[in-house]
Coordinates of C-alpha atoms and ligand atoms in Angstrom, one line a residue:
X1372 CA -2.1 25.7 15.3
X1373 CA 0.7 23.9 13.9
X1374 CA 4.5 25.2 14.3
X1375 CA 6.1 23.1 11.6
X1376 CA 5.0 21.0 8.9
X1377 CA 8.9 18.7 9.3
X1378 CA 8.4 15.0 10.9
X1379 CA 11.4 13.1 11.8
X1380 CA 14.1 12.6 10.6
X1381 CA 12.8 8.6 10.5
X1382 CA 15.0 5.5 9.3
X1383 CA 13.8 4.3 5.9
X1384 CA 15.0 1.5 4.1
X1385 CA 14.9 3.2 1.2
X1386 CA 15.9 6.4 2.2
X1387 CA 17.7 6.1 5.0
X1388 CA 17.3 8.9 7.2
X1389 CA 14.5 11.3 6.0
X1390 CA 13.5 14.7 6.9
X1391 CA 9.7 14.8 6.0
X1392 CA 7.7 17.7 5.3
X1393 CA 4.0 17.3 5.2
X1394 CA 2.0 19.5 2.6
X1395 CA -1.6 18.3 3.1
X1396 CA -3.1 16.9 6.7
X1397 CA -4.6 14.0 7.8
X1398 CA -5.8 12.6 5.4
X1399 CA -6.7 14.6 2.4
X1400 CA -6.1 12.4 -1.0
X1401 CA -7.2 12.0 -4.8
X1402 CA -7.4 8.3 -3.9
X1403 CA -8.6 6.3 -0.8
X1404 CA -6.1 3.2 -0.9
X1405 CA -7.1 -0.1 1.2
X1406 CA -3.6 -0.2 2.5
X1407 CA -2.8 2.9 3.4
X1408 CA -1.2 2.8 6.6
X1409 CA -1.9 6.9 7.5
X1410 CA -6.1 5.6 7.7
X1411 CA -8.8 5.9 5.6
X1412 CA -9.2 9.4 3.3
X1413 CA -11.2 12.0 5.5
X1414 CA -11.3 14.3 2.6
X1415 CA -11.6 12.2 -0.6
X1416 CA -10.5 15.4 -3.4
X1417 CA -8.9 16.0 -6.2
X1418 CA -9.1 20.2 -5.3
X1419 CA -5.6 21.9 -5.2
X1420 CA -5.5 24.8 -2.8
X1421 CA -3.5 25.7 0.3
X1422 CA -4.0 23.2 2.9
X1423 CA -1.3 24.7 4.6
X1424 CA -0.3 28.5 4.6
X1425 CA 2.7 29.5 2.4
X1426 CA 4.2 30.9 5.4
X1427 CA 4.4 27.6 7.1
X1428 CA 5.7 25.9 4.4
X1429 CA 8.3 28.4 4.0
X1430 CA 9.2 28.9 7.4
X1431 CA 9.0 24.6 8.0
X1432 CA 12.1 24.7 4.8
X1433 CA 14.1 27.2 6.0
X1434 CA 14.2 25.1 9.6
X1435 CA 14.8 21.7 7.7
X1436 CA 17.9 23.9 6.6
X1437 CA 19.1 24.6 9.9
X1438 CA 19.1 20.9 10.8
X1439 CA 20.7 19.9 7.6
X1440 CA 23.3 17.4 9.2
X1441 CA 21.0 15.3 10.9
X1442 CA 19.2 13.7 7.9
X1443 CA 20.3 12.0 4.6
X1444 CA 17.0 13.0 2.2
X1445 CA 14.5 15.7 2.4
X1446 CA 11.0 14.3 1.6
X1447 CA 7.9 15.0 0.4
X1448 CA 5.4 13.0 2.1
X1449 CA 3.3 12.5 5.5
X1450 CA -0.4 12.5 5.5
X1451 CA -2.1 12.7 2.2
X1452 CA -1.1 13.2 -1.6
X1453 CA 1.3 16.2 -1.4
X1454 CA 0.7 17.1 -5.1
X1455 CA -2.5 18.4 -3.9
X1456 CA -1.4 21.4 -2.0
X1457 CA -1.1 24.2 -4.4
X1458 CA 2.3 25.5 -3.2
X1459 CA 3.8 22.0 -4.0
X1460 CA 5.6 23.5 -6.9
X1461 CA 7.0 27.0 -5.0
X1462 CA 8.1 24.6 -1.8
X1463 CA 10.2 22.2 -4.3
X1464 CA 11.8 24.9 -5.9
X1465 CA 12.7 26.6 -2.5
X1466 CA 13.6 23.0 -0.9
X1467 CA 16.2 22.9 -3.9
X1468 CA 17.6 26.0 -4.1
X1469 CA 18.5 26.0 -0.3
X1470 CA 18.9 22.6 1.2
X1471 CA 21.9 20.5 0.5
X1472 CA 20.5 17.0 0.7
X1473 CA 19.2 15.1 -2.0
X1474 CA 14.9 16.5 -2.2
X1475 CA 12.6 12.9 -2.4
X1476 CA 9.1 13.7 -3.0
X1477 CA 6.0 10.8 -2.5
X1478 CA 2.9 10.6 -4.9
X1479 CA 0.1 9.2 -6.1
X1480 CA 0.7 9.8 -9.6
X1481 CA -2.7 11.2 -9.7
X1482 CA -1.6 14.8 -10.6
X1483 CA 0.9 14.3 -13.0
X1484 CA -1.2 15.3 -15.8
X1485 CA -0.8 19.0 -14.4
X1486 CA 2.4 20.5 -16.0
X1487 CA 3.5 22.7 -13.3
X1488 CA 3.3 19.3 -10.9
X1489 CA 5.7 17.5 -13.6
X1490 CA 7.9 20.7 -14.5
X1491 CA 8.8 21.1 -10.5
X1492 CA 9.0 16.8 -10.2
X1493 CA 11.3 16.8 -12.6
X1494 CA 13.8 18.8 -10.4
X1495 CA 13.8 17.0 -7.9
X1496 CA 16.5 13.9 -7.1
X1497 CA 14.2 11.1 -6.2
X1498 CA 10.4 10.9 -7.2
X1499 CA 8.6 7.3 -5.6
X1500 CA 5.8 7.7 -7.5
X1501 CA 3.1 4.5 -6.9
X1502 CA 1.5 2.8 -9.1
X1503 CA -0.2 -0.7 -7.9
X1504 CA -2.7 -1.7 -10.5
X1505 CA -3.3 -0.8 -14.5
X1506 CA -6.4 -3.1 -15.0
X1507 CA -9.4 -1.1 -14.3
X1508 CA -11.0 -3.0 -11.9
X1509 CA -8.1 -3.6 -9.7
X1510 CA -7.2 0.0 -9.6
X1511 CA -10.1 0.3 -8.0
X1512 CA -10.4 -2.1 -5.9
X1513 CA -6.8 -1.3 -4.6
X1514 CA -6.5 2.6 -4.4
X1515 CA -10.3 3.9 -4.7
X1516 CA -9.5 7.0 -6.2
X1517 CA -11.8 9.7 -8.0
X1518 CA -13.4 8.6 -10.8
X1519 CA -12.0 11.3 -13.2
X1520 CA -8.7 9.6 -12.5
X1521 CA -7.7 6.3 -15.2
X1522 CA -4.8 4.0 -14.9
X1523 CA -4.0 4.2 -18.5
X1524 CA -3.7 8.0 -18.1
X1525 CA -1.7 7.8 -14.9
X1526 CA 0.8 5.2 -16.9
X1527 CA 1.1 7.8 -19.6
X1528 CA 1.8 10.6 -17.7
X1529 CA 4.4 8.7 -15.6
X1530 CA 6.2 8.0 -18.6
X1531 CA 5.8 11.7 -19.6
X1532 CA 8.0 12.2 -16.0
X1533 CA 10.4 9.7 -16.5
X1534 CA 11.4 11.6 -20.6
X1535 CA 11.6 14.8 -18.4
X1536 CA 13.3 14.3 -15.4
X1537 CA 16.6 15.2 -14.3
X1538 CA 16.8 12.7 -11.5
X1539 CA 15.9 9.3 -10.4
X1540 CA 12.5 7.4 -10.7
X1541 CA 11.8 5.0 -8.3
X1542 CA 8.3 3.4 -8.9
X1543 CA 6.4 1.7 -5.9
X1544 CA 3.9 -1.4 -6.5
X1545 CA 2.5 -3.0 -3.8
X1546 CA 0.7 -6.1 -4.2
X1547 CA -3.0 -7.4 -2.4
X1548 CA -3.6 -10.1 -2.0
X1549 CA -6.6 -11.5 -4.4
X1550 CA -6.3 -8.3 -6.2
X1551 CA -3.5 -7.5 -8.1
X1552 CA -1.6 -10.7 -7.5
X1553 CA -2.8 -12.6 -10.6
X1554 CA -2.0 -13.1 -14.0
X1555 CA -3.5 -11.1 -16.0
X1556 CA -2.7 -7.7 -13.6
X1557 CA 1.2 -8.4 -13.2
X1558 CA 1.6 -9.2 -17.0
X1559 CA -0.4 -5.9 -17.4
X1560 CA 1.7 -4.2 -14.8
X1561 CA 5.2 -5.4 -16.3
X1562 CA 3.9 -3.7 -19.8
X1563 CA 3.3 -0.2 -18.1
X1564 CA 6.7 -0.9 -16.0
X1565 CA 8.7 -1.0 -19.5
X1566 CA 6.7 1.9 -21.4
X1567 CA 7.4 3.8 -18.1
X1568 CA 11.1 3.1 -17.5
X1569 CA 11.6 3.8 -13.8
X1570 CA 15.0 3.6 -12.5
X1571 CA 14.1 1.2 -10.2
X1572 CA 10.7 -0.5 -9.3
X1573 CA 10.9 -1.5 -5.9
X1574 CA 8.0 -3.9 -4.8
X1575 CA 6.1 -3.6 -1.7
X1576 CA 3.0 -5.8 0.3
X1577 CA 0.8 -5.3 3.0
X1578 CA 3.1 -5.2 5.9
X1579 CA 1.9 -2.0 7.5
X1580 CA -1.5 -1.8 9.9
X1581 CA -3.9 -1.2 6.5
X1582 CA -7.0 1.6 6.2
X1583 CA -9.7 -1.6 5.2
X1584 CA -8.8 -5.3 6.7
X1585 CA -9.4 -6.7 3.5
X1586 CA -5.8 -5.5 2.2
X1587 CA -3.9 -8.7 2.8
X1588 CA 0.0 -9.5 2.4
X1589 CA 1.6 -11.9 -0.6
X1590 CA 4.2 -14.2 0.8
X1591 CA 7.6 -13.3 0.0
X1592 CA 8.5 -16.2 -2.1
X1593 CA 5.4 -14.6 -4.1
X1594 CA 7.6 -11.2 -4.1
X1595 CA 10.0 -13.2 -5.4
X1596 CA 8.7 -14.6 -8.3
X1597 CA 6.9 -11.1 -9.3
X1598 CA 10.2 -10.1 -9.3
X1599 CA 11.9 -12.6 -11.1
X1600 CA 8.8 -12.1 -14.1
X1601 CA 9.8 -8.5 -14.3
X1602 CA 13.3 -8.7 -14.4
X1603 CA 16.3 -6.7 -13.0
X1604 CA 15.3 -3.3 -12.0
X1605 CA 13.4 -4.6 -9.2
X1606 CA 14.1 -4.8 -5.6
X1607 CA 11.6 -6.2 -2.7
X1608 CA 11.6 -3.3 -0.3
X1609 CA 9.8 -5.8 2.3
X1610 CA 11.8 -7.4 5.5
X1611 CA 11.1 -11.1 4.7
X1612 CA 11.6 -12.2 8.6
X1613 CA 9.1 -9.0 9.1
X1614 CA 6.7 -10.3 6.5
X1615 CA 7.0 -13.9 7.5
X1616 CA 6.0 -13.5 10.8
X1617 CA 2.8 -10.9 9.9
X1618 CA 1.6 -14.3 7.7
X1619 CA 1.7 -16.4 10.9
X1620 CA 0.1 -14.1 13.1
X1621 CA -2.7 -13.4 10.2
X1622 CA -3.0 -17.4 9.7
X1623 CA -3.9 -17.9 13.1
X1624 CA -6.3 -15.3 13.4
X1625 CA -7.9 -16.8 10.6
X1626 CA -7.8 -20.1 11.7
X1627 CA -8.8 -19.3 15.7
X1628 CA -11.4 -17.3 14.5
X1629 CA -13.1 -20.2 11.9
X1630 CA -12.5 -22.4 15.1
X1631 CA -14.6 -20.8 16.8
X1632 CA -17.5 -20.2 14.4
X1633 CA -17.4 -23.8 14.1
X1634 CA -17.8 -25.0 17.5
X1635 CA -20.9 -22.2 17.7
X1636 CA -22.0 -23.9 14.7
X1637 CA -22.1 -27.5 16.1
X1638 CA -23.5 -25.8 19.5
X1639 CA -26.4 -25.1 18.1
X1640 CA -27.2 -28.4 16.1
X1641 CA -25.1 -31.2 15.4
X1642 CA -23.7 -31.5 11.4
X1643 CA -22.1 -33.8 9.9
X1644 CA -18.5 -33.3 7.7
X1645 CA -20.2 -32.6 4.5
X1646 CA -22.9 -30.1 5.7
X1647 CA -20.3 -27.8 7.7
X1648 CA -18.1 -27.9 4.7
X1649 CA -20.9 -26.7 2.7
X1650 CA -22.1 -23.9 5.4
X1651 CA -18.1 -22.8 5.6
X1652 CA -17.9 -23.1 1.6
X1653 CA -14.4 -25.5 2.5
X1654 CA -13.2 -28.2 0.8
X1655 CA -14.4 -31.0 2.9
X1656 CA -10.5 -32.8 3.1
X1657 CA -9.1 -29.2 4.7
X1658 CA -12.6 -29.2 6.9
X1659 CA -11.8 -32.8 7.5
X1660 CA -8.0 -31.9 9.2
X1661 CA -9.5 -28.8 11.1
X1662 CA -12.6 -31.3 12.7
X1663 CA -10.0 -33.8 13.6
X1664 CA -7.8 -31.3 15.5
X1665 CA -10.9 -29.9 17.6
X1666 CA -11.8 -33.5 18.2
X1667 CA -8.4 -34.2 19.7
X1668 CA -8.5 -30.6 21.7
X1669 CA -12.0 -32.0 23.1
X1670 CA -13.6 -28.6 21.7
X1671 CA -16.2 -31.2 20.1
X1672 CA -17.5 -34.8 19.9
X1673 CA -18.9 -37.0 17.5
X1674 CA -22.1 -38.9 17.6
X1675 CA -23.4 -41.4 15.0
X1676 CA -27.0 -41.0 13.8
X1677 CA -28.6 -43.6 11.4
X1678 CA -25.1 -44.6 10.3
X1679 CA -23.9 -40.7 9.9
X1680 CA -21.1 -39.3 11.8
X1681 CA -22.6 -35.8 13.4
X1682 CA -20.4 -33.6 14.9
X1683 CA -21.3 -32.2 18.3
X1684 CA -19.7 -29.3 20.8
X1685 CA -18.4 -30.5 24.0
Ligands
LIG1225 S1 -2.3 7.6 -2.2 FE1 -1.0 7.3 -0.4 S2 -1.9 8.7 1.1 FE2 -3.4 8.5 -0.5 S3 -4.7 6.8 0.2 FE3 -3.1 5.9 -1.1 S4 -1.5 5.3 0.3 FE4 -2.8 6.7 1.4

């Protein structure tokens, strides 16, 4: 049985360093995100009860109160979609009566609609609420959640937050790549990012080890120009160095990996340039550049063939 529900304190970026408290376990969400970087949702719900005991919860504060001088934020966070645990409220309100650090709390945005959730968010100094896509299909595609929960609903209770609150808002997109990386999504996204009116909007990619390997990272130069498009309240909360490099390694993957296939391909009958282009759906000038360099690796040969170059495996 669990002691405490505190983790850390760990060094964020944002919030430097942060005392979390966990309110739901591993991994109980209203939505089933294909980046998430706690894994994919065990217990896909939008139920509110008591995941964990009051007593814990209590008992987890009042020790985060003891160890006051060795973290900058108390947050909200961890494992799943906090909101959900039907204390939430009761545990914010204690947090702020008694702990002398600035209270941070992680969601979803999923739950805002519930008054109670809001009324207790409100309080608190920091809310990073998330919000990645407001076109239908992106949202999801991105975050999977319930199907009783709609973007346009989540963009108007956000803005209901932001009238009410006492502190800061700090709204989270991250960005897939191939999903909400186009036109038509970030113009969409900039119009719920000015009816909302966050503080700040601080924009995120995949830089984390994702739930689904289809969540892929935008190139920073891409974070830049989203942020240049939605103007000065945004920050890029990624390393670039840090995203730079995850590009590389994920480019050679890709490209070791389509090596390979290739070489089985030509193992098992020969093909010239324009059927392997068609059987790899490539352009046949980038197929062209990849042939040459496993021609001068001597992975494979050629062979002509009534006046057609075949490739062949070595
Ligand atoms: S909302 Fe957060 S915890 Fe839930 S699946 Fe998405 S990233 Fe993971």
């Amino acid at each position: 049985m669990r002691k405490t529900l505190l983790f850390g304190p760990v060094k964020s970026r944002r919030l430097r360093r942060s005392l979390g408290i966990e309110m739901v376990p591993r991994k109980v969400c209203t939505m089933d995100c294909i980046y998430c970087e706690v894994g994919k949702t065990i217990l896909h719900t939008s139920e509110r009860k008591d995941y964990y005991t009051w007593d814990l919860i209590e008992k987890s504060i009042l020790e985060a109160k003891e160890k006051e001088e060795i973290f900058d934020v108390f947050t909200f966070t961890g494992s799943g979609e906090p909101t959900l645990n039907i204390h939430f409220e009761k545990a914010v309100e204690l947090s702020k009566k008694i702990i002398n650090k600035p209270i941070a709390v992680l969601t979803n945005s999923t739950l805002l609609y519930i008054e109670s959730i809001r009324k207790a968010l409100a309080k608190v100094d920091i809310v990073l609420p998330s919000l990645d896509a407001v076109k239908e299909g992106s949202f999801r595609k991105i975050n999977r959640a319930l199907p009783e929960f709609k973007p346009e609903e989540i963009v108007k209770n956000l803005k209901k937050l932001r009238e009410e609150m006492q502190g800061e808002m700090w709204l989270e997109v991250l960005i897939v790549e191939g999903i909400n990386d186009n036109k038509e999504d970030l113009e969409a996204l900039k119009k719920a990012i000015e009816e909302i009116n966050p503080h700040k909007v601080q924009l995120n990619t995949v830089v984390r080890p994702a739930a689904y390997s289809i969540a892929k990272p935008v190139s920073f130069k891409k974070l830049q120009e989203i942020a240049k498009f939605w103007g000065n309240k945004v920050e890029i909360i990624v390393n670039k160095e840090r995203l730079d490099k995850i590009i590389a390694i994920k480019q050679t993957l890709e490209k070791e990996k389509l090596e390979e296939e290739v070489i089985n391909y030509v193992k098992r009958r020969p093909a010239t340039l324009e059927e392997l282009s068609q059987a790899f759906v490539l352009d046949e000038k980038a197929f062209q550049m990849l042939l040459d360099e496993l021609l001068s690796q001597g992975k494979i040969q050629t062979t002509i063939h009534e006046n057609k170059v075949y490739y062949i495996a070595n």
